[in-house]
Amino acid sequence: MRDTIMKTIAVLGATGSVGTQALDVARARGYCVDLMSAHRNVRAAEALAREFSPTFLCMTDEAAAADMRVRLADTSIEVLSGEAGLREGIARSCAETVVHAILGAAGLSPTLATIDSGKRLALANKESLVIAGDIVMARARAKGVDILPVDSEHCAIFQSLLSGKREQVRRLLLTASGGPFFGYSREQLAAVSAEDTLRHPTWQMGRKITVDSATLMNKGFEILEAAHLFSVPATAIEVVVHRESILHSAVEYIDNTVIGEFSLPDMRMCVQYAVDYPDRCASHGEPLDLVRLGRMTFFAPDREAFPLLTLAERASTLGGGMGAVLNAADEVAVDAFLHGHLTFLGIADCVQSAFEDCLPYRSAATLEERMEADRYARDRARIYIESLG
Ligand code: MG
C-alpha cells in the first residue's frame, strides 16, 4: 500500500505553533523526522529529539546548542548550531520534504538553503515570500523545487488551481476570518487592548500573527505571498471575509466556475497535504459535516477600519523592497503595541508612516538591498513611535 511508505521530513521551528502541529502529523502518519530545528527552547526541543531521534538537531541559538550537546550526549543525535549549522543540516539531511515553520525574517536563509538542497519545501514561513518572494520563486524554478504552502489559504488555492490552466484563472478569492474585531468601527477599535487582540476566534497561533490577524496585516501578507506563489498580480486577488473559516480560499475561472477547498480549520491538513502531495492519505482529523455547519457567511473587508489590507496590496503592486518594508515596520509596530507603546489603531498609522518614508526601496532588487530596506523601515517605525512621546 502506498499509504504505508515511510516519508522522511525535516521540521524547522519544531517547538513553535506550526512546528508542533507538523510533528503531530509525523506522529499520526508515521513519518520519519531526520532533522529538527529550534531556536533556544532547549527543554521542549530535547523532549522532541528524544521522541523522534532525528539524525540532526539544530539549535539556532549558540548557547542553547552548547547546552543541548551536553543534554543529548547519551544519544547519537548530531547537534548543530546557528544559521550556518541549520543550512548544513538542510544540505546533509536525507529528508524529502522540509517543513519550514521558523518565524520571521530569519526564515529566509533556510528557505533558500532548502531550495538549493533540491528538497521539497513545505513553507509556513511567510516572511520568505513577503520579503523576497520573487527571488525565492525564481530560485525554486531554476532548481525544479516544489514549494507547497503550509498556510490554509494558500494550500487551498494550490489545490483549487489543479482544476484548470493558469491562463483560465480570472482571480483568486482569499478568505479571511475577519479576526476578533470583525464589524468594529474605527471608534470601537480605538479602545481595544492587547489582551482583547490576543483572543483569536478560530486559530491558535503565536502572538505576532494573532495581532496581525486582528489588524488584517496577516491577510495583507497573504496577498503578497499568493501573488508570488501563484504568479498573479494583487489586482487579481480578492479578499473575502468568511467568519466560519471553512472555505479556506478559492479560485475563480474565466467560465465563472469557482473551485474552493472546504474543511474544518486544522493546520495539520496543510502539513500532511504538502508532505503527501500529489497523493492524498487518510487523515486523523475530523471530517467536515456541512449539515451540522448549516451556513457560511461572506462579507467585504472594511478597508477603512483595517487600512493595512490596502497598504499590502500597494506593497505587492510596487514590488521590490516594499514587502520587506511592510514586514519590518509591522514587526516593530506590533511589538510596541504589545508593550503598550502604541494603540491598536496606532499599529497601522506607524506602518503607513514608515512605508511612505521607505518608498525609494521599491527598486530594491537584491537580498542585500532588501535587508537594508528592512533595517531602514525598522528605524523609521521606531522614530515614529518615539515621536509620539
Ligand atoms: Mg493563513
Tab-separated table of C-alpha atoms and ligand atoms in Angstrom:
chain	number	residue	atom	x	y	z
A	1	MET	CA	0.000	0.000	0.000
A	2	ARG	CA	1.282	3.450	-0.956
A	3	ASP	CA	-0.082	4.750	2.310
A	4	THR	CA	2.468	2.861	4.341
A	5	ILE	CA	5.586	4.069	2.500
A	6	MET	CA	7.765	5.796	5.082
A	7	LYS	CA	8.184	9.508	4.396
A	8	THR	CA	11.164	11.372	5.764
A	9	ILE	CA	10.801	15.007	6.710
A	10	ALA	CA	12.631	17.853	8.404
A	11	VAL	CA	10.800	20.210	10.748
A	12	LEU	CA	12.305	23.669	11.151
A	13	GLY	CA	10.914	25.654	14.048
A	14	ALA	CA	9.859	22.392	15.707
A	15	THR	CA	8.812	23.888	19.049
A	16	GLY	CA	6.587	26.604	17.572
A	17	SER	CA	2.862	26.506	16.848
A	18	VAL	CA	3.060	25.136	13.285
A	19	GLY	CA	6.130	23.020	14.097
A	20	THR	CA	4.403	21.123	16.888
A	21	GLN	CA	1.404	20.541	14.614
A	22	ALA	CA	3.745	19.231	11.917
A	23	LEU	CA	5.138	16.794	14.490
A	24	ASP	CA	1.564	15.759	15.376
A	25	VAL	CA	1.186	14.778	11.733
A	26	ALA	CA	4.542	12.962	11.794
A	27	ARG	CA	3.374	11.021	14.860
A	28	ALA	CA	-0.016	10.192	13.395
A	29	ARG	CA	1.283	9.323	9.931
A	30	GLY	CA	4.485	7.617	10.998
A	31	TYR	CA	6.822	9.990	9.151
A	32	CYS	CA	10.488	9.698	9.977
A	33	VAL	CA	11.893	13.037	11.216
A	34	ASP	CA	15.537	13.323	10.145
A	35	LEU	CA	16.209	16.957	11.033
A	36	MET	CA	14.660	19.256	13.598
A	37	SER	CA	15.484	22.814	14.500
A	38	ALA	CA	14.534	25.113	17.331
A	39	HIS	CA	15.846	28.463	18.488
A	40	ARG	CA	16.513	28.265	22.216
A	41	ASN	CA	13.662	26.328	23.789
A	42	VAL	CA	16.019	23.552	24.947
A	43	ARG	CA	13.569	21.702	27.178
A	44	ALA	CA	10.906	21.294	24.514
A	45	ALA	CA	13.493	20.570	21.812
A	46	GLU	CA	15.200	17.910	23.929
A	47	ALA	CA	11.906	16.123	24.582
A	48	LEU	CA	11.081	16.149	20.854
A	49	ALA	CA	14.578	14.990	19.915
A	50	ARG	CA	14.332	12.054	22.328
A	51	GLU	CA	10.929	11.154	20.929
A	52	PHE	CA	11.780	11.384	17.218
A	53	SER	CA	15.529	10.598	17.270
A	54	PRO	CA	16.447	12.773	14.297
A	55	THR	CA	19.904	12.467	12.727
A	56	PHE	CA	20.358	16.214	13.253
A	57	LEU	CA	19.039	18.711	15.767
A	58	CYS	CA	19.960	22.332	15.153
A	59	MET	CA	19.629	24.974	17.859
A	60	THR	CA	19.956	28.305	16.083
A	61	ASP	CA	20.911	29.988	19.359
A	62	GLU	CA	24.596	29.149	20.023
A	63	ALA	CA	24.296	28.973	23.823
A	64	ALA	CA	21.269	26.702	23.530
A	65	ALA	CA	23.237	24.454	21.158
A	66	ALA	CA	26.091	24.153	23.667
A	67	ASP	CA	23.568	23.219	26.369
A	68	MET	CA	21.895	20.726	24.022
A	69	ARG	CA	25.190	18.959	23.233
A	70	VAL	CA	25.509	18.168	26.941
A	71	ARG	CA	21.872	17.158	27.299
A	72	LEU	CA	21.994	14.786	24.311
A	73	ALA	CA	25.472	13.385	24.988
A	74	ASP	CA	23.950	9.941	25.629
A	75	THR	CA	22.355	9.855	22.151
A	76	SER	CA	23.731	9.655	18.604
A	77	ILE	CA	21.891	12.848	17.590
A	78	GLU	CA	24.251	15.348	15.960
A	79	VAL	CA	23.666	18.808	17.419
A	80	LEU	CA	24.271	21.684	15.011
A	81	SER	CA	24.263	25.378	15.856
A	82	GLY	CA	23.420	28.741	14.407
A	83	GLU	CA	22.182	29.738	10.988
A	84	ALA	CA	25.163	28.096	9.285
A	85	GLY	CA	24.524	24.876	11.195
A	86	LEU	CA	20.929	24.903	10.032
A	87	ARG	CA	21.986	25.326	6.408
A	88	GLU	CA	24.418	22.440	6.877
A	89	GLY	CA	21.701	20.246	8.380
A	90	ILE	CA	19.356	21.012	5.497
A	91	ALA	CA	22.062	20.121	2.972
A	92	ARG	CA	23.093	16.883	4.731
A	93	SER	CA	19.664	15.592	5.807
A	94	CYS	CA	18.030	12.789	3.829
A	95	ALA	CA	14.570	14.354	4.334
A	96	GLU	CA	12.486	14.536	1.163
A	97	THR	CA	10.405	17.435	2.455
A	98	VAL	CA	11.428	20.316	4.686
A	99	VAL	CA	8.525	21.679	6.741
A	100	HIS	CA	9.706	25.202	7.362
A	101	ALA	CA	7.875	26.774	10.294
A	102	ILE	CA	10.502	29.222	11.539
A	103	LEU	CA	9.036	32.606	12.400
A	104	GLY	CA	10.211	35.881	10.937
A	105	ALA	CA	12.854	37.157	8.570
A	106	ALA	CA	15.329	34.585	9.946
A	107	GLY	CA	13.377	32.067	7.862
A	108	LEU	CA	14.671	33.394	4.558
A	109	SER	CA	18.100	31.759	4.761
A	110	PRO	CA	16.737	28.235	5.445
A	111	THR	CA	14.190	28.728	2.649
A	112	LEU	CA	16.998	29.345	0.172
A	113	ALA	CA	19.095	26.506	1.664
A	114	THR	CA	16.182	24.101	1.209
A	115	ILE	CA	15.735	25.129	-2.417
A	116	ASP	CA	19.481	24.747	-3.021
A	117	SER	CA	19.355	21.252	-1.498
A	118	GLY	CA	16.713	20.234	-4.051
A	119	LYS	CA	14.288	19.070	-1.329
A	120	ARG	CA	10.592	19.852	-1.432
A	121	LEU	CA	9.765	22.943	0.601
A	122	ALA	CA	6.598	22.861	2.716
A	123	LEU	CA	6.610	26.536	3.547
A	124	ALA	CA	4.904	28.049	6.574
A	125	ASN	CA	7.391	30.916	6.931
A	126	LYS	CA	5.556	33.888	5.436
A	127	GLU	CA	8.447	36.291	5.562
A	128	SER	CA	10.448	34.384	2.929
A	129	LEU	CA	7.795	35.257	0.374
A	130	VAL	CA	6.859	38.675	1.752
A	131	ILE	CA	10.477	39.871	1.747
A	132	ALA	CA	11.887	38.025	-1.230
A	133	GLY	CA	9.125	36.098	-2.976
A	134	ASP	CA	10.437	36.967	-6.426
A	135	ILE	CA	13.949	35.750	-5.568
A	136	VAL	CA	12.664	32.614	-3.815
A	137	MET	CA	10.317	31.616	-6.645
A	138	ALA	CA	12.929	32.250	-9.339
A	139	ARG	CA	15.437	30.069	-7.500
A	140	ALA	CA	12.865	27.316	-6.953
A	141	ARG	CA	12.009	27.329	-10.667
A	142	ALA	CA	15.688	27.199	-11.617
A	143	LYS	CA	16.251	24.242	-9.259
A	144	GLY	CA	12.984	22.490	-10.145
A	145	VAL	CA	11.953	22.520	-6.470
A	146	ASP	CA	8.274	22.331	-5.491
A	147	ILE	CA	7.084	24.844	-2.915
A	148	LEU	CA	3.960	23.609	-1.137
A	149	PRO	CA	2.403	26.327	1.017
A	150	VAL	CA	1.602	25.438	4.629
A	151	ASP	CA	-0.921	28.175	5.192
A	152	SER	CA	-4.575	27.218	4.976
A	153	GLU	CA	-5.415	29.828	2.318
A	154	HIS	CA	-2.513	29.119	0.012
A	155	CYS	CA	-2.853	25.378	0.428
A	156	ALA	CA	-6.497	25.813	-0.657
A	157	ILE	CA	-5.531	27.907	-3.682
A	158	PHE	CA	-2.800	25.438	-4.628
A	159	GLN	CA	-5.376	22.642	-4.642
A	160	SER	CA	-8.009	24.727	-6.436
A	161	LEU	CA	-5.546	25.625	-9.189
A	162	LEU	CA	-5.308	21.941	-10.123
A	163	SER	CA	-8.786	22.243	-11.706
A	164	GLY	CA	-7.762	24.355	-14.688
A	165	LYS	CA	-4.949	26.001	-16.614
A	166	ARG	CA	-3.229	29.135	-15.387
A	167	GLU	CA	-4.444	31.235	-18.316
A	168	GLN	CA	-8.024	30.206	-17.413
A	169	VAL	CA	-7.805	31.734	-13.935
A	170	ARG	CA	-9.619	35.054	-13.517
A	171	ARG	CA	-8.866	35.702	-9.861
A	172	LEU	CA	-8.027	34.213	-6.525
A	173	LEU	CA	-10.540	34.542	-3.677
A	174	LEU	CA	-8.538	34.791	-0.473
A	175	THR	CA	-10.715	34.216	2.568
A	176	ALA	CA	-10.168	35.936	5.908
A	177	SER	CA	-11.731	35.131	9.275
A	178	GLY	CA	-12.019	38.859	9.917
A	179	GLY	CA	-10.246	38.464	13.242
A	180	PRO	CA	-11.590	39.247	16.708
A	181	PHE	CA	-12.675	42.781	15.692
A	182	PHE	CA	-14.854	41.974	12.722
A	183	GLY	CA	-17.614	44.591	12.452
A	184	TYR	CA	-15.831	47.080	14.732
A	185	SER	CA	-15.803	50.733	13.714
A	186	ARG	CA	-12.644	52.843	13.989
A	187	GLU	CA	-14.126	54.371	17.152
A	188	GLN	CA	-14.507	50.924	18.717
A	189	LEU	CA	-11.041	49.871	17.554
A	190	ALA	CA	-9.576	52.905	19.312
A	191	ALA	CA	-10.449	51.271	22.637
A	192	VAL	CA	-9.229	47.687	22.157
A	193	SER	CA	-6.383	46.351	24.303
A	194	ALA	CA	-3.543	43.932	23.601
A	195	GLU	CA	-5.426	41.361	25.684
A	196	ASP	CA	-8.573	41.656	23.522
A	197	THR	CA	-6.395	41.325	20.446
A	198	LEU	CA	-4.705	38.116	21.537
A	199	ARG	CA	-8.056	36.303	21.585
A	200	HIS	CA	-8.491	34.907	18.051
A	201	PRO	CA	-11.823	33.236	17.212
A	202	THR	CA	-10.615	30.310	15.118
A	203	TRP	CA	-6.896	29.644	15.060
A	204	GLN	CA	-4.497	29.118	17.956
A	205	MET	CA	-1.310	30.891	16.904
A	206	GLY	CA	1.682	32.845	18.131
A	207	ARG	CA	1.277	36.398	19.486
A	208	LYS	CA	2.662	38.280	16.482
A	209	ILE	CA	0.458	36.515	13.932
A	210	THR	CA	-2.573	36.831	16.224
A	211	VAL	CA	-2.155	40.620	16.287
A	212	ASP	CA	-1.563	40.560	12.513
A	213	SER	CA	-4.848	38.686	12.127
A	214	ALA	CA	-6.666	41.344	14.129
A	215	THR	CA	-5.273	44.229	12.018
A	216	LEU	CA	-5.705	42.194	8.796
A	217	MET	CA	-1.983	42.694	8.206
A	218	ASN	CA	-1.737	38.907	8.115
A	219	LYS	CA	-4.208	38.849	5.247
A	220	GLY	CA	-2.168	41.570	3.597
A	221	PHE	CA	0.961	39.424	3.869
A	222	GLU	CA	-1.027	36.573	2.392
A	223	ILE	CA	-1.792	38.728	-0.654
A	224	LEU	CA	1.939	39.230	-1.170
A	225	GLU	CA	2.544	35.505	-0.649
A	226	ALA	CA	-0.193	34.477	-3.076
A	227	ALA	CA	0.980	36.925	-5.721
A	228	HIS	CA	4.443	35.327	-5.637
A	229	LEU	CA	3.424	31.701	-5.183
A	230	PHE	CA	0.883	31.736	-7.985
A	231	SER	CA	2.283	34.492	-10.251
A	232	VAL	CA	-0.794	36.705	-10.146
A	233	PRO	CA	-0.970	40.479	-9.646
A	234	ALA	CA	-2.508	41.797	-6.408
A	235	THR	CA	-5.338	43.228	-8.542
A	236	ALA	CA	-6.412	39.644	-9.337
A	237	ILE	CA	-6.685	38.692	-5.647
A	238	GLU	CA	-9.909	39.473	-3.816
A	239	VAL	CA	-10.078	39.277	-0.045
A	240	VAL	CA	-13.409	37.956	1.222
A	241	VAL	CA	-14.249	37.848	4.924
A	242	HIS	CA	-15.633	34.434	5.818
A	243	ARG	CA	-16.334	34.100	9.512
A	244	GLU	CA	-16.639	30.325	9.726
A	245	SER	CA	-13.169	29.582	8.280
A	246	ILE	CA	-14.456	26.564	6.362
A	247	LEU	CA	-13.838	27.717	2.778
A	248	HIS	CA	-10.097	28.198	3.066
A	249	SER	CA	-9.846	30.078	-0.244
A	250	ALA	CA	-10.890	29.575	-3.843
A	251	VAL	CA	-10.058	30.185	-7.474
A	252	GLU	CA	-12.458	31.786	-9.929
A	253	TYR	CA	-12.024	30.639	-13.518
A	254	ILE	CA	-12.933	32.544	-16.682
A	255	ASP	CA	-16.084	30.423	-17.128
A	256	ASN	CA	-17.288	31.748	-13.706
A	257	THR	CA	-16.676	28.397	-12.046
A	258	VAL	CA	-15.350	28.789	-8.515
A	259	ILE	CA	-13.278	25.928	-7.123
A	260	GLY	CA	-12.539	26.114	-3.422
A	261	GLU	CA	-11.289	23.918	-0.609
A	262	PHE	CA	-13.622	23.302	2.328
A	263	SER	CA	-12.616	21.625	5.570
A	264	LEU	CA	-12.574	22.229	9.297
A	265	PRO	CA	-9.771	24.626	10.244
A	266	ASP	CA	-6.796	22.404	11.034
A	267	MET	CA	-3.271	23.395	10.077
A	268	ARG	CA	-2.221	19.751	10.216
A	269	MET	CA	-4.139	19.103	6.998
A	270	CYS	CA	-1.895	21.568	5.158
A	271	VAL	CA	1.244	19.888	6.505
A	272	GLN	CA	0.005	16.455	5.532
A	273	TYR	CA	-1.049	17.640	2.075
A	274	ALA	CA	2.352	19.233	1.494
A	275	VAL	CA	4.234	16.091	2.514
A	276	ASP	CA	1.973	13.593	0.718
A	277	TYR	CA	1.308	15.623	-2.469
A	278	PRO	CA	0.391	14.527	-5.123
A	279	ASP	CA	-1.076	11.679	-3.073
A	280	ARG	CA	-3.883	12.053	-0.596
A	281	CYS	CA	-3.770	9.893	2.511
A	282	ALA	CA	-6.263	9.202	5.284
A	283	SER	CA	-6.310	11.953	7.893
A	284	HIS	CA	-6.647	11.588	11.633
A	285	GLY	CA	-8.535	14.884	11.842
A	286	GLU	CA	-12.273	15.393	11.991
A	287	PRO	CA	-14.207	15.451	8.674
A	288	LEU	CA	-16.433	18.379	7.709
A	289	ASP	CA	-20.150	17.959	8.360
A	290	LEU	CA	-21.898	20.520	6.117
A	291	VAL	CA	-25.330	19.955	7.604
A	292	ARG	CA	-24.051	20.470	11.119
A	293	LEU	CA	-22.260	23.605	9.929
A	294	GLY	CA	-25.571	24.807	8.480
A	295	ARG	CA	-24.455	28.058	6.893
A	296	MET	CA	-21.492	30.040	5.696
A	297	THR	CA	-21.314	33.830	5.535
A	298	PHE	CA	-19.220	36.170	3.391
A	299	PHE	CA	-18.501	39.902	3.679
A	300	ALA	CA	-16.330	42.536	2.068
A	301	PRO	CA	-13.461	43.607	4.322
A	302	ASP	CA	-13.791	47.027	5.988
A	303	ARG	CA	-10.813	48.830	4.473
A	304	GLU	CA	-11.376	52.000	6.468
A	305	ALA	CA	-11.142	50.191	9.791
A	306	PHE	CA	-8.332	47.926	8.564
A	307	PRO	CA	-6.178	50.063	6.230
A	308	LEU	CA	-3.217	47.663	6.281
A	309	LEU	CA	-5.014	45.443	3.784
A	310	THR	CA	-4.941	48.156	1.136
A	311	LEU	CA	-1.370	49.047	2.050
A	312	ALA	CA	-0.328	45.440	1.463
A	313	GLU	CA	-1.939	45.497	-1.979
A	314	ARG	CA	0.063	48.615	-2.726
A	315	ALA	CA	3.246	46.935	-1.488
A	316	SER	CA	2.569	43.943	-3.709
A	317	THR	CA	1.991	46.138	-6.754
A	318	LEU	CA	5.069	48.290	-6.060
A	319	GLY	CA	7.183	45.170	-5.517
A	320	GLY	CA	10.926	45.372	-4.897
A	321	GLY	CA	11.704	46.009	-1.249
A	322	MET	CA	8.230	47.155	-0.205
A	323	GLY	CA	7.257	43.738	1.181
A	324	ALA	CA	10.382	43.814	3.347
A	325	VAL	CA	9.485	47.334	4.460
A	326	LEU	CA	5.932	46.321	5.357
A	327	ASN	CA	7.088	43.280	7.303
A	328	ALA	CA	9.796	45.130	9.220
A	329	ALA	CA	7.638	48.142	10.122
A	330	ASP	CA	4.821	45.845	11.217
A	331	GLU	CA	7.129	43.813	13.436
A	332	VAL	CA	8.265	46.949	15.260
A	333	ALA	CA	4.705	48.289	15.499
A	334	VAL	CA	3.224	45.051	16.844
A	335	ASP	CA	5.985	44.758	19.418
A	336	ALA	CA	5.317	48.345	20.524
A	337	PHE	CA	1.585	47.605	20.725
A	338	LEU	CA	2.153	44.517	22.885
A	339	HIS	CA	4.338	46.615	25.181
A	340	GLY	CA	1.800	49.408	25.470
A	341	HIS	CA	3.693	51.958	23.356
A	342	LEU	CA	1.146	52.052	20.527
A	343	THR	CA	-2.639	51.796	20.417
A	344	PHE	CA	-4.335	49.273	18.158
A	345	LEU	CA	-5.030	51.925	15.503
A	346	GLY	CA	-1.503	53.206	16.052
A	347	ILE	CA	-0.128	49.989	14.532
A	348	ALA	CA	-1.475	50.881	11.081
A	349	ASP	CA	-0.524	54.554	11.459
A	350	CYS	CA	3.035	53.567	12.323
A	351	VAL	CA	3.365	51.084	9.460
A	352	GLN	CA	1.870	53.535	6.980
A	353	SER	CA	4.202	56.300	8.076
A	354	ALA	CA	7.294	54.079	7.767
A	355	PHE	CA	6.060	52.780	4.425
A	356	GLU	CA	5.853	56.294	2.942
A	357	ASP	CA	9.364	57.040	4.229
A	358	CYS	CA	10.699	53.913	2.533
A	359	LEU	CA	9.230	54.280	-0.959
A	360	PRO	CA	12.681	54.524	-2.609
A	361	TYR	CA	13.170	50.852	-1.613
A	362	ARG	CA	10.578	49.813	-4.176
A	363	SER	CA	13.539	49.370	-6.506
A	364	ALA	CA	15.481	47.172	-4.028
A	365	ALA	CA	16.197	44.088	-6.136
A	366	THR	CA	18.872	42.070	-4.331
A	367	LEU	CA	18.739	40.299	-0.965
A	368	GLU	CA	21.271	42.778	0.412
A	369	GLU	CA	19.093	45.713	-0.639
A	370	ARG	CA	16.043	44.023	0.887
A	371	MET	CA	17.895	43.666	4.205
A	372	GLU	CA	18.800	47.338	4.007
A	373	ALA	CA	15.126	48.158	3.371
A	374	ASP	CA	14.249	46.046	6.420
A	375	ARG	CA	16.697	47.938	8.644
A	376	TYR	CA	15.650	51.362	7.396
A	377	ALA	CA	11.944	50.563	7.847
A	378	ARG	CA	12.586	49.433	11.444
A	379	ASP	CA	14.403	52.708	12.118
A	380	ARG	CA	11.592	54.773	10.631
A	381	ALA	CA	8.961	52.835	12.619
A	382	ARG	CA	10.922	53.337	15.864
A	383	ILE	CA	11.359	57.050	15.154
A	384	TYR	CA	7.622	57.325	14.546
A	385	ILE	CA	6.852	55.610	17.873
A	386	GLU	CA	9.354	57.797	19.759
A	387	SER	CA	7.813	60.902	18.187
A	388	LEU	CA	4.547	60.047	19.936
A	389	GLY	CA	6.369	60.617	23.229
B	1	MG	MG	-3.453	31.921	6.776
